[in-house]
Short mmCIF file of C-alpha atoms in Angstrom, two decimals:
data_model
loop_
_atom_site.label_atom_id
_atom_site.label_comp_id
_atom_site.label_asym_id
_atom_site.label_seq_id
_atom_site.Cartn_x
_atom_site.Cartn_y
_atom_site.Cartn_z
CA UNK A 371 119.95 116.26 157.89
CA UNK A 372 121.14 119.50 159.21
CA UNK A 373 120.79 122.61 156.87
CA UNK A 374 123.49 124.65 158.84
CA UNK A 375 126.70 123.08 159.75
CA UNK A 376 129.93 123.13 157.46
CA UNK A 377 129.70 121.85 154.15
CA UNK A 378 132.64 121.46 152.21
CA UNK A 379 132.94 120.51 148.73
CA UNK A 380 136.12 119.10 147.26
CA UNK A 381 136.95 119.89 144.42
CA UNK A 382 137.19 123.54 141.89
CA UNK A 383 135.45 122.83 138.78
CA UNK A 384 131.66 123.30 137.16
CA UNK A 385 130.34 120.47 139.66
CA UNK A 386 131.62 122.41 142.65
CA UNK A 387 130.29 125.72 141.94
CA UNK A 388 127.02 124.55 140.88
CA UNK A 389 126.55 122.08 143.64
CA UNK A 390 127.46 125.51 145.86
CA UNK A 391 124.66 127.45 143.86
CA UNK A 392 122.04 124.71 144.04
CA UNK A 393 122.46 124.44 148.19
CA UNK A 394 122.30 128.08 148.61
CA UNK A 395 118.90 128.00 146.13
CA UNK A 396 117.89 124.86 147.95
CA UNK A 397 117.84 126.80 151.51
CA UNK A 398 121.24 125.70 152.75
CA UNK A 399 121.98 128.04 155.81
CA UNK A 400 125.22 126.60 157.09
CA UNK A 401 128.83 127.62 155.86
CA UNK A 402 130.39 126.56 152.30
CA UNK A 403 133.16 126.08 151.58
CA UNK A 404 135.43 124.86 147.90
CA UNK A 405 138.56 123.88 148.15
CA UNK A 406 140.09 125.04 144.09
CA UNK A 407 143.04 123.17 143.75
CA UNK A 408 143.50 125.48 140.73
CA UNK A 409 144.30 129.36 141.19
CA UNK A 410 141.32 130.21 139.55
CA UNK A 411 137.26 130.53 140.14
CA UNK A 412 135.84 127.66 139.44
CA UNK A 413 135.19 127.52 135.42
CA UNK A 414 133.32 125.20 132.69
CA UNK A 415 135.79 123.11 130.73
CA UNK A 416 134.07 122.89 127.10
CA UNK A 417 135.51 126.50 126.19
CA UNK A 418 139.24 125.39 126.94
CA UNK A 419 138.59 123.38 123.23
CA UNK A 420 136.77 124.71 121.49
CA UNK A 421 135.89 129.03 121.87
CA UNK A 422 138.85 129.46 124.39
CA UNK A 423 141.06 127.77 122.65
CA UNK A 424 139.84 129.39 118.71
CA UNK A 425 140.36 132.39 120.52
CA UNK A 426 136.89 133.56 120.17
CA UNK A 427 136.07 133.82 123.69
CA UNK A 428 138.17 135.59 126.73
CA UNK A 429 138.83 133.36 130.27
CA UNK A 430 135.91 135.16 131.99
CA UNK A 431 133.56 133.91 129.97
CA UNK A 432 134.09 130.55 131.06
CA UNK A 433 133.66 131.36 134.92
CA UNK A 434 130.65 129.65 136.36
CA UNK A 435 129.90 132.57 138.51
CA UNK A 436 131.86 135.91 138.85
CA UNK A 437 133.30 136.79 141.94
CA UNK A 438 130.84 138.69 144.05
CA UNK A 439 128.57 135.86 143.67
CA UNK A 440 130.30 133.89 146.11
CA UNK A 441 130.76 137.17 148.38
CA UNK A 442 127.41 137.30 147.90
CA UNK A 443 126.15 134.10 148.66
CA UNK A 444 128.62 133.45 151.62
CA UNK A 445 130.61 130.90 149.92
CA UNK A 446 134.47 131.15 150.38
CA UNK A 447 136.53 129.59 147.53
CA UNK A 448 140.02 128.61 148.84
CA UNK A 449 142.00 129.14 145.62
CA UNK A 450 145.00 127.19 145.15
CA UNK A 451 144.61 124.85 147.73
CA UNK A 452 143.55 121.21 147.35
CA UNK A 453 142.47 119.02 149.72
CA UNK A 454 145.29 116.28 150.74
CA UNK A 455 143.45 113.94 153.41
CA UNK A 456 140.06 113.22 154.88
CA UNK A 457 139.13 111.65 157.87
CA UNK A 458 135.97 110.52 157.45
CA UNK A 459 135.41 109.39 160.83
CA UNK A 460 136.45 112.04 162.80
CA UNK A 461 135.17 114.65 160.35
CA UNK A 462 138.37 116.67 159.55
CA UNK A 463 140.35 117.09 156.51
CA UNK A 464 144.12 118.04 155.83
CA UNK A 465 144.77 120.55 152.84
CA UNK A 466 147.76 121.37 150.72
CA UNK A 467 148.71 124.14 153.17
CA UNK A 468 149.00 122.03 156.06
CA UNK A 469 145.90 123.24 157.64
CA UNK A 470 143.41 120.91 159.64
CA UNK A 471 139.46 121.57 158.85
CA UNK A 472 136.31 120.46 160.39
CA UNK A 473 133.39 119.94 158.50
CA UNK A 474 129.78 118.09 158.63
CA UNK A 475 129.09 117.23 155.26
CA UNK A 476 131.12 116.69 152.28
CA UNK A 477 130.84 117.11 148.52
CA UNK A 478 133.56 115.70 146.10
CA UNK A 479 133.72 117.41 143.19
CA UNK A 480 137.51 116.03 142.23
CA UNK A 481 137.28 115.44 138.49
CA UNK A 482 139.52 113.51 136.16
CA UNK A 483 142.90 113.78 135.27
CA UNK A 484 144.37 113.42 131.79
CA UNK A 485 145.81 109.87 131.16
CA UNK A 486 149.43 109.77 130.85
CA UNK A 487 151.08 107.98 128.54
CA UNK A 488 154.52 106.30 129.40
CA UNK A 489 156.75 106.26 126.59
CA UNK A 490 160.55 107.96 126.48
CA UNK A 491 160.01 111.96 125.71
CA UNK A 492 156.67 112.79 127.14
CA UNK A 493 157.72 115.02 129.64
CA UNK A 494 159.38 117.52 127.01
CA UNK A 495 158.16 121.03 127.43
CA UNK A 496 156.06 121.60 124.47
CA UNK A 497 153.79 118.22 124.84
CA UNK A 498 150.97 118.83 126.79
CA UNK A 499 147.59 117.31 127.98
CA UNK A 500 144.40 119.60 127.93
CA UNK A 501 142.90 119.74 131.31
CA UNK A 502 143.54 123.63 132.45
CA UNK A 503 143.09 126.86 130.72
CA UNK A 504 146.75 126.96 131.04
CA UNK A 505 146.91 123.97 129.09
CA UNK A 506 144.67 125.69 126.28
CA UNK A 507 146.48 128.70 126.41
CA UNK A 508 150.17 126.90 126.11
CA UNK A 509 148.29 124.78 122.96
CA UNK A 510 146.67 127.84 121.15
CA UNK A 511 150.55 129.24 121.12
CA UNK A 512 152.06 126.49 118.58
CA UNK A 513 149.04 127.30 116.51
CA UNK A 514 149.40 128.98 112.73
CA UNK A 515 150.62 128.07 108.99
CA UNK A 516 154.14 127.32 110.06
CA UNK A 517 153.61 125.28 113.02
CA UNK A 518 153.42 121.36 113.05
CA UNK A 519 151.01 120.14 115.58
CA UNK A 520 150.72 116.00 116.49
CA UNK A 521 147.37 114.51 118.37
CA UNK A 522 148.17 111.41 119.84
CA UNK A 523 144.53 110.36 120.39
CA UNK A 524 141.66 110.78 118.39
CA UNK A 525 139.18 110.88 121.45
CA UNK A 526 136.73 114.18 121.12
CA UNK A 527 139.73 116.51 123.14
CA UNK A 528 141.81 115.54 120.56
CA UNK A 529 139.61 115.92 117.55
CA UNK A 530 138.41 119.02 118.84
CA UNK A 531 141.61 120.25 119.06
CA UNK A 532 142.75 119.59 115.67
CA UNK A 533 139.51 121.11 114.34
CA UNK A 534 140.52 124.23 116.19
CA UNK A 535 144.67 123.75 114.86
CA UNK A 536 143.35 123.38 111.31
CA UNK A 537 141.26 126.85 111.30
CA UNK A 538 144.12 128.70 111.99
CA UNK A 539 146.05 126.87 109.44
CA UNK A 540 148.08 124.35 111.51
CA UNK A 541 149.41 121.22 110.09
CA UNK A 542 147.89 118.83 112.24
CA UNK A 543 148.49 115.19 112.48
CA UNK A 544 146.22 112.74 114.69
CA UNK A 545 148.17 109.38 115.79
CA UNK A 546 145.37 107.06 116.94
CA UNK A 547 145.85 103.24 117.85
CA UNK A 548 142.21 102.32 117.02
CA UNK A 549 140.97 101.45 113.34
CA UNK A 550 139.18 104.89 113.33
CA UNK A 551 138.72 107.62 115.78
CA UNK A 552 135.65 107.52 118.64
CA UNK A 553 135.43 103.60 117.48
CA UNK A 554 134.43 103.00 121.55
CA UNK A 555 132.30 105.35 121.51
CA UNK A 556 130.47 105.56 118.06
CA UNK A 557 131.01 102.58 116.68
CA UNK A 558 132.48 101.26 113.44
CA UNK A 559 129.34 102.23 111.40
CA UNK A 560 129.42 106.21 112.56
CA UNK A 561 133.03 106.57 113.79
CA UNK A 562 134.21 106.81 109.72
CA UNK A 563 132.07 109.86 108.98
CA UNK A 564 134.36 111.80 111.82
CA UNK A 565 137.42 110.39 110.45
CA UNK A 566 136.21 111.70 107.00
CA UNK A 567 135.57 115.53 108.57
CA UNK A 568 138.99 115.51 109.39
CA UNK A 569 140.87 114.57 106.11
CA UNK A 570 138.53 116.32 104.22
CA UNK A 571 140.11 119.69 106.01
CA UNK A 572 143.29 118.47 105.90
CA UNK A 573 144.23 116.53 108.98
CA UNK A 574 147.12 113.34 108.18
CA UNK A 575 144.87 110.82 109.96
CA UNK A 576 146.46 107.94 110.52
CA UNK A 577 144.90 105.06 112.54
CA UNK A 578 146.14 101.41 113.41
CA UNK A 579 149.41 103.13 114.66
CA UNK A 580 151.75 102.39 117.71
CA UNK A 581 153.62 104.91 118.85
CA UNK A 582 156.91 104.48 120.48
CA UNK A 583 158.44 107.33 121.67
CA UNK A 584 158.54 111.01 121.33
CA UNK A 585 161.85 112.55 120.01
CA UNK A 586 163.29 115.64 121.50
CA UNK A 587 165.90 117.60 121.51
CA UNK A 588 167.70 119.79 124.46
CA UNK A 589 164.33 119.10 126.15
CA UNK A 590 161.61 119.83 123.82
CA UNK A 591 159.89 117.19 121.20
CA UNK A 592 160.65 117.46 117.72
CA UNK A 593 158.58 114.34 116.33
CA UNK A 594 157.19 111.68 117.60
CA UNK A 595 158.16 107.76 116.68
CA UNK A 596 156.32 105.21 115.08
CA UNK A 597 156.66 101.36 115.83
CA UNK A 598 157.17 100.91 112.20
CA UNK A 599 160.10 103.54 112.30
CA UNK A 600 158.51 106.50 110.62
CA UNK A 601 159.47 109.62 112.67
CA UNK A 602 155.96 112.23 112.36
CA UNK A 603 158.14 115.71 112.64
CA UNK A 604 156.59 118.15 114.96
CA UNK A 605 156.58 121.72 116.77
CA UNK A 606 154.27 120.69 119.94
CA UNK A 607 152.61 117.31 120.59
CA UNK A 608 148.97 116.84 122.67
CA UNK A 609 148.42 113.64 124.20
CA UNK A 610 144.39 112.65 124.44
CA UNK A 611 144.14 109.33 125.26
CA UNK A 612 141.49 110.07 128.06
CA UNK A 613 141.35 110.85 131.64
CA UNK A 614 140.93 109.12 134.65
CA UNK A 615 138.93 109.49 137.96
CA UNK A 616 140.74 111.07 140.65
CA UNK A 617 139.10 109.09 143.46
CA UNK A 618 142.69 108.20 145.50
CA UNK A 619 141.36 111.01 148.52
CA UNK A 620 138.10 108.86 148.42
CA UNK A 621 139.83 105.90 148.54
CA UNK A 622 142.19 106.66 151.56
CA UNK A 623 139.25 108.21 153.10
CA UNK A 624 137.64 104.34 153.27
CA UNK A 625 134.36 104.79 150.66
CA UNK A 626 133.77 102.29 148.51
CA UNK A 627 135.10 102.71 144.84
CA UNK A 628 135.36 100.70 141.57
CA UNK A 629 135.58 102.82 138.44
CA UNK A 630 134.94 106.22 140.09
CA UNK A 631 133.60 106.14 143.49
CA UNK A 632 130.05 104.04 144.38
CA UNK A 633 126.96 106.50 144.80
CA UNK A 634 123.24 105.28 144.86
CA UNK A 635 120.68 106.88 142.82
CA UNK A 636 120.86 110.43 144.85
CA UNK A 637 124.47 110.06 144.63
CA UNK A 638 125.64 109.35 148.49
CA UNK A 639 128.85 107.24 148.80
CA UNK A 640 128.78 104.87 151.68
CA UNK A 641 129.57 107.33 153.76
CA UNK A 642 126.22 108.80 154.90
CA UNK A 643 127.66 112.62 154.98
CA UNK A 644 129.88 112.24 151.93
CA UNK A 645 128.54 112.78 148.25
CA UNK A 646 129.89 112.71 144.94
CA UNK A 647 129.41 114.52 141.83
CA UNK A 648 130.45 114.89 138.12
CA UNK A 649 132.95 112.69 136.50
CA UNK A 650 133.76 110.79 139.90
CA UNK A 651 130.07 109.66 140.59
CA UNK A 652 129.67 105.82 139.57
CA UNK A 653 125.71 105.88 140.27
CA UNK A 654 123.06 104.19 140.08
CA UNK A 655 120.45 105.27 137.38
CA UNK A 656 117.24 104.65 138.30
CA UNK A 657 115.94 104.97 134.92
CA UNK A 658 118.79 102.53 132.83
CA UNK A 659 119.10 100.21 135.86
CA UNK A 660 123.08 99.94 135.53
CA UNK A 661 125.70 101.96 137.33
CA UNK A 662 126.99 104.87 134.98
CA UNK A 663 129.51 107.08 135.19
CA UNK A 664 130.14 109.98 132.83
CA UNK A 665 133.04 112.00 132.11
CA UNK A 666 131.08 115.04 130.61
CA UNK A 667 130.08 118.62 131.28
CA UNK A 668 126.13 117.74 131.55
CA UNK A 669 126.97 115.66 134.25
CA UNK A 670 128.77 118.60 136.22
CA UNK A 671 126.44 120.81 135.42
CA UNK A 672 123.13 118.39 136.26
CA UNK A 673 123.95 116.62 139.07
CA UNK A 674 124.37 119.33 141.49
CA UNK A 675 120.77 119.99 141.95
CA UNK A 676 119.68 116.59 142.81
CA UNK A 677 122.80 116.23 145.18
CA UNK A 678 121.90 119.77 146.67
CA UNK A 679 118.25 118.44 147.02
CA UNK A 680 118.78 115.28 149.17
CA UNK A 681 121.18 117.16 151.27
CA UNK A 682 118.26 119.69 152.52
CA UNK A 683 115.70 117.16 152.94
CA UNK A 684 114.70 116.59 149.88
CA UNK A 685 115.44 113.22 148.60
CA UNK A 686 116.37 113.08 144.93
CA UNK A 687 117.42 110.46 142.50
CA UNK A 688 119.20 111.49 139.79
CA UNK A 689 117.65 110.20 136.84
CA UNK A 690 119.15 112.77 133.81
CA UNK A 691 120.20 110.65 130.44
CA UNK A 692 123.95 110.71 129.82
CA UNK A 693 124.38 113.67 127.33
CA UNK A 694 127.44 115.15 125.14
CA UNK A 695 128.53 117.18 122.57
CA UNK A 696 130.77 118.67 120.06
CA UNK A 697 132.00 120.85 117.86
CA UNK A 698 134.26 120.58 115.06
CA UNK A 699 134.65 122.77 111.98
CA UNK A 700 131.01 123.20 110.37
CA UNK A 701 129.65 120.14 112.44
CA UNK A 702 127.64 120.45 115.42
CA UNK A 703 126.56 117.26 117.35
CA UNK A 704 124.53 116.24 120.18
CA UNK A 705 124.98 112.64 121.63
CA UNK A 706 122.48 111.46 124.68
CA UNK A 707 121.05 108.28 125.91
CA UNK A 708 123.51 104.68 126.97
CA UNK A 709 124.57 102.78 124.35
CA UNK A 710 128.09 100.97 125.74
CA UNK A 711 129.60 98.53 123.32
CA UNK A 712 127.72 94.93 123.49
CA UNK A 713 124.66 96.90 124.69
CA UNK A 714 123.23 97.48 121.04
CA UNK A 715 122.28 95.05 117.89
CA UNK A 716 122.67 97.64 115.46
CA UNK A 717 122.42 101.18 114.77
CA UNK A 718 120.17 103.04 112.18
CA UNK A 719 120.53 106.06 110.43
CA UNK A 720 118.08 109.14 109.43
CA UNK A 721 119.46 111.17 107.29
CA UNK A 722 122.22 111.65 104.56
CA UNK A 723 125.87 111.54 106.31
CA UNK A 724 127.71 112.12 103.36
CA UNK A 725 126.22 116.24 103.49
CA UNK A 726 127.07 116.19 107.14
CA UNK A 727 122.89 116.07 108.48
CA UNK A 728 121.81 112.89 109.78
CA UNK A 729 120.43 111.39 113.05
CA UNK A 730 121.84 107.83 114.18
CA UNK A 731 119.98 105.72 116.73
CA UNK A 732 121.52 103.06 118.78
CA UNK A 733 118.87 100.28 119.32
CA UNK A 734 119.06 96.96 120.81
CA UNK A 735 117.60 93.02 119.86
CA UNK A 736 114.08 94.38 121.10
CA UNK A 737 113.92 97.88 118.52
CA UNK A 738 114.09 99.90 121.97
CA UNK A 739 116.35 102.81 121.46
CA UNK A 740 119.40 103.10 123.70
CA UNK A 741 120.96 106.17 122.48
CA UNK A 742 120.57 108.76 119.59
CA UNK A 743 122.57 111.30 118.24
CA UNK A 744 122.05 114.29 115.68
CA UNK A 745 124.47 115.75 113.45
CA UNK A 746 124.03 119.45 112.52
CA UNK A 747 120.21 118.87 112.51
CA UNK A 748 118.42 120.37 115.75
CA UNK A 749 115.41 120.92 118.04
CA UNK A 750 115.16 116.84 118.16
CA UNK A 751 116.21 116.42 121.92
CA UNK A 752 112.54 116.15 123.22
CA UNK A 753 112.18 113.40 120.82
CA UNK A 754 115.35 111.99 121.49
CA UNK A 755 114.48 111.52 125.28
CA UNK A 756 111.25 110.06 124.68
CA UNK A 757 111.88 107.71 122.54
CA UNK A 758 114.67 106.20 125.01
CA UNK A 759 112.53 106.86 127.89
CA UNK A 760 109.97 105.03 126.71
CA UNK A 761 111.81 101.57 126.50
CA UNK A 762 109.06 100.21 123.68
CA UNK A 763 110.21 98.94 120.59
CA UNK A 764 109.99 101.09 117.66
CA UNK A 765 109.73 99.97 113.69
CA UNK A 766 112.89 100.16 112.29
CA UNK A 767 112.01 101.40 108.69
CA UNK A 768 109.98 104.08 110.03
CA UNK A 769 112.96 105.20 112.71
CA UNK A 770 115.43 105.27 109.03
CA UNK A 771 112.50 107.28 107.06
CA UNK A 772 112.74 111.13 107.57
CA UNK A 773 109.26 111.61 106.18
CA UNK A 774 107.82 109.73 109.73
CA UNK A 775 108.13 112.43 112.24
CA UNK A 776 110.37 111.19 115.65
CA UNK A 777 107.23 111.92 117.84
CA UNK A 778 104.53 109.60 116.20
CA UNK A 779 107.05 106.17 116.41
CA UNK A 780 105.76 105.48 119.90
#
């Protein structure tokens, strides 16, 4: 493949930038180009809940690379201007400004978009999804002791959120549908430990709900409705209920998609000069021998490199474990490995969750370990990977005893 023509990469986020950085360290020659649909650098997305939005960081911070860096490294960042239409054929695309661009190889690097949820009232000015730092900024705002604050969601944005509401002394309320929050994610035998963090600083949990509309007045929301008839009163309302893969340009383009768009193992679509990165990318994984796709900022930041690789010559299989994490109050966690629901038999715990410092391990039938996750306890990644890369079956009472240490199970 040709090191030199134009390579565009769709797309303004941490996947876009990076996969720019990892070309130019990977000996790409040819013209880059990101189309930034936002007016902004591109920027990591973590900060916007959790520093950015505590206001313990400033907006800079979260830049992936300052300015002169693309100067320097001859990559021009077309702010504002997303990309509308891509021939994939004829090797042109359309942008938002009506202008027609060639191009010889493509990245997309077009992200998610917040779910919306379509009930009366959710257009008021003062609810909001968190997607931009404008978002964050508009959120922080209704933030303080005399400010009522309602999460409908209780995904990570939205418990992250009301982790950073309750610090500054919000009232926060968290609306979710589910029998506890991160249920799909955790499970029912973790998820209750999260759902405890947050009543125990305050948050009005409430779970099982169904939520009906949101109530305004003169165009902003004053509470939002329950199916039951209460009415939850409230300054500003966030709506977390996920995000979705923006793969419609992909789509129109003619690649192949189904729950993000279809990339083999080095992440090429089935067009031979298009790739795909980040929360889009519905690979294969040559190591868990399923298609994945993960809506996280490891993926962003990890994928560029192989991508960047097999486009100079290099082929490279991305092969990097699913990995997340959060922050919330006094509770750091760490979350890596595959462990869908109907994947695992059961899941054991290390540790004492009731003081907030355990480890939990997903495992299936077989004792082999699918996932793991660590809870304010760290430097246990290395063991972590291992024991899921090593797809053996471990002893069970040994993987619950903390006086067996992680690296002698296998």
């Amino acid at each position: 493949m040709s090191t030199d023509g134009h390579l565009v990469i769709v797309g303004g986020g941490l996947a876009a930038a990076k996969s720019a950085e990892h070309l130019r360290l990977q000996g790409y020659t040819g013209p880059i180009t990101i189309f930034a649909g936002e007016d902004h650098l591109p920027y990591e997305r973590p900060p916007l809940s959790k520093d950015y939005l505590q206001g313990k960081s400033e907006f800079d911070q979260a830049l992936v690379h300052p300015k002169q860096w693309y100067a320097l490294n001859h990559v021009t960042v077309r702010q504002g201007t997303s990309v509308v239409a891509i021939d994939a054929v004829g090797k042109k695309l359309r942008t938002s400004a009506g202008a027609t661009v060639d191009w010889d190889t493509m990245i997309l690097a077009t992200g998610s978009a917040p779910r919306r949820l379509p009930l009366p009232g959710t257009d008021a000015d003062n609810v909001y999804s968190l997607r931009t730092v404008e978002d964050s900024t508009a959120i922080r705002g209704h933030f303080g002791p005399d400010q009522r604050l309602v999460l409908i969601g209780g995904g990570w944005i939205g418990l992250e959120v009301a982790a950073a509401a309750r610090l500054a002394g919000t009232r926060v309320t968290i609306l979710e549908g589910a029998a506890q929050p991160l249920l799909a994610v955790l499970g029912p035998e973790i998820s209750p430990h999260f759902a405890t963090l947050h009543t125990d600083h305050g948050v009005d949990l409430r779970c099982s709900v169904k939520i009906t509309e949101v109530a305004t007045r003169h165009g902003k929301a004053t509470a939002v409705r329950l199916a039951d008839g209460e009415v939850v009163e409230a300054d500003a309302v966030v709506i977390g209920i996920g995000v979705a893969p923006q793969i419609e340009l992909a789509r129109a383009a003619g690649l192949k998609t189904e729950n993000g768009v279809l990339v083999d193992s080095t992440l090429q679509t089935s067009n031979p000069d298009i790739y795909a990165v980040g929360d889009i990318a519905n690979h294969i994984h040559p190591v868990l021998e399923c298609r994945v796709r993960v809506e996280h900022w490891a993926t962003a930041l990890n994928q560029p490199a192989a991508v960047a690789a097999t486009i100079t010559g290099q082929r490279t299989e991305y092969a990097e474990l699913p990995y997340f994490f959060s922050d919330q109050y006094d509770l750091g966690m760490e979350y890596i490995g595959y462990a869908p629901a109907g994947s695992y038999d059961r899941i054991i715990v290390r540790g004492d969750p009731s003081v907030r410092e355990f480890m939990a391990f997903w495992v299936d039938a077989r004792n082999r370990v699918l996932a793991c996750m660590n809870v304010n306890i760290w430097d246990v990644m290395d063991d972590f990977k291992a024991l899921i890369l090593s797809r053996k079956g471990v002893d069970p009472a040994k993987l619950a005893d903390q006086s067996v240490p992680l690296g002698e199970l296998l």
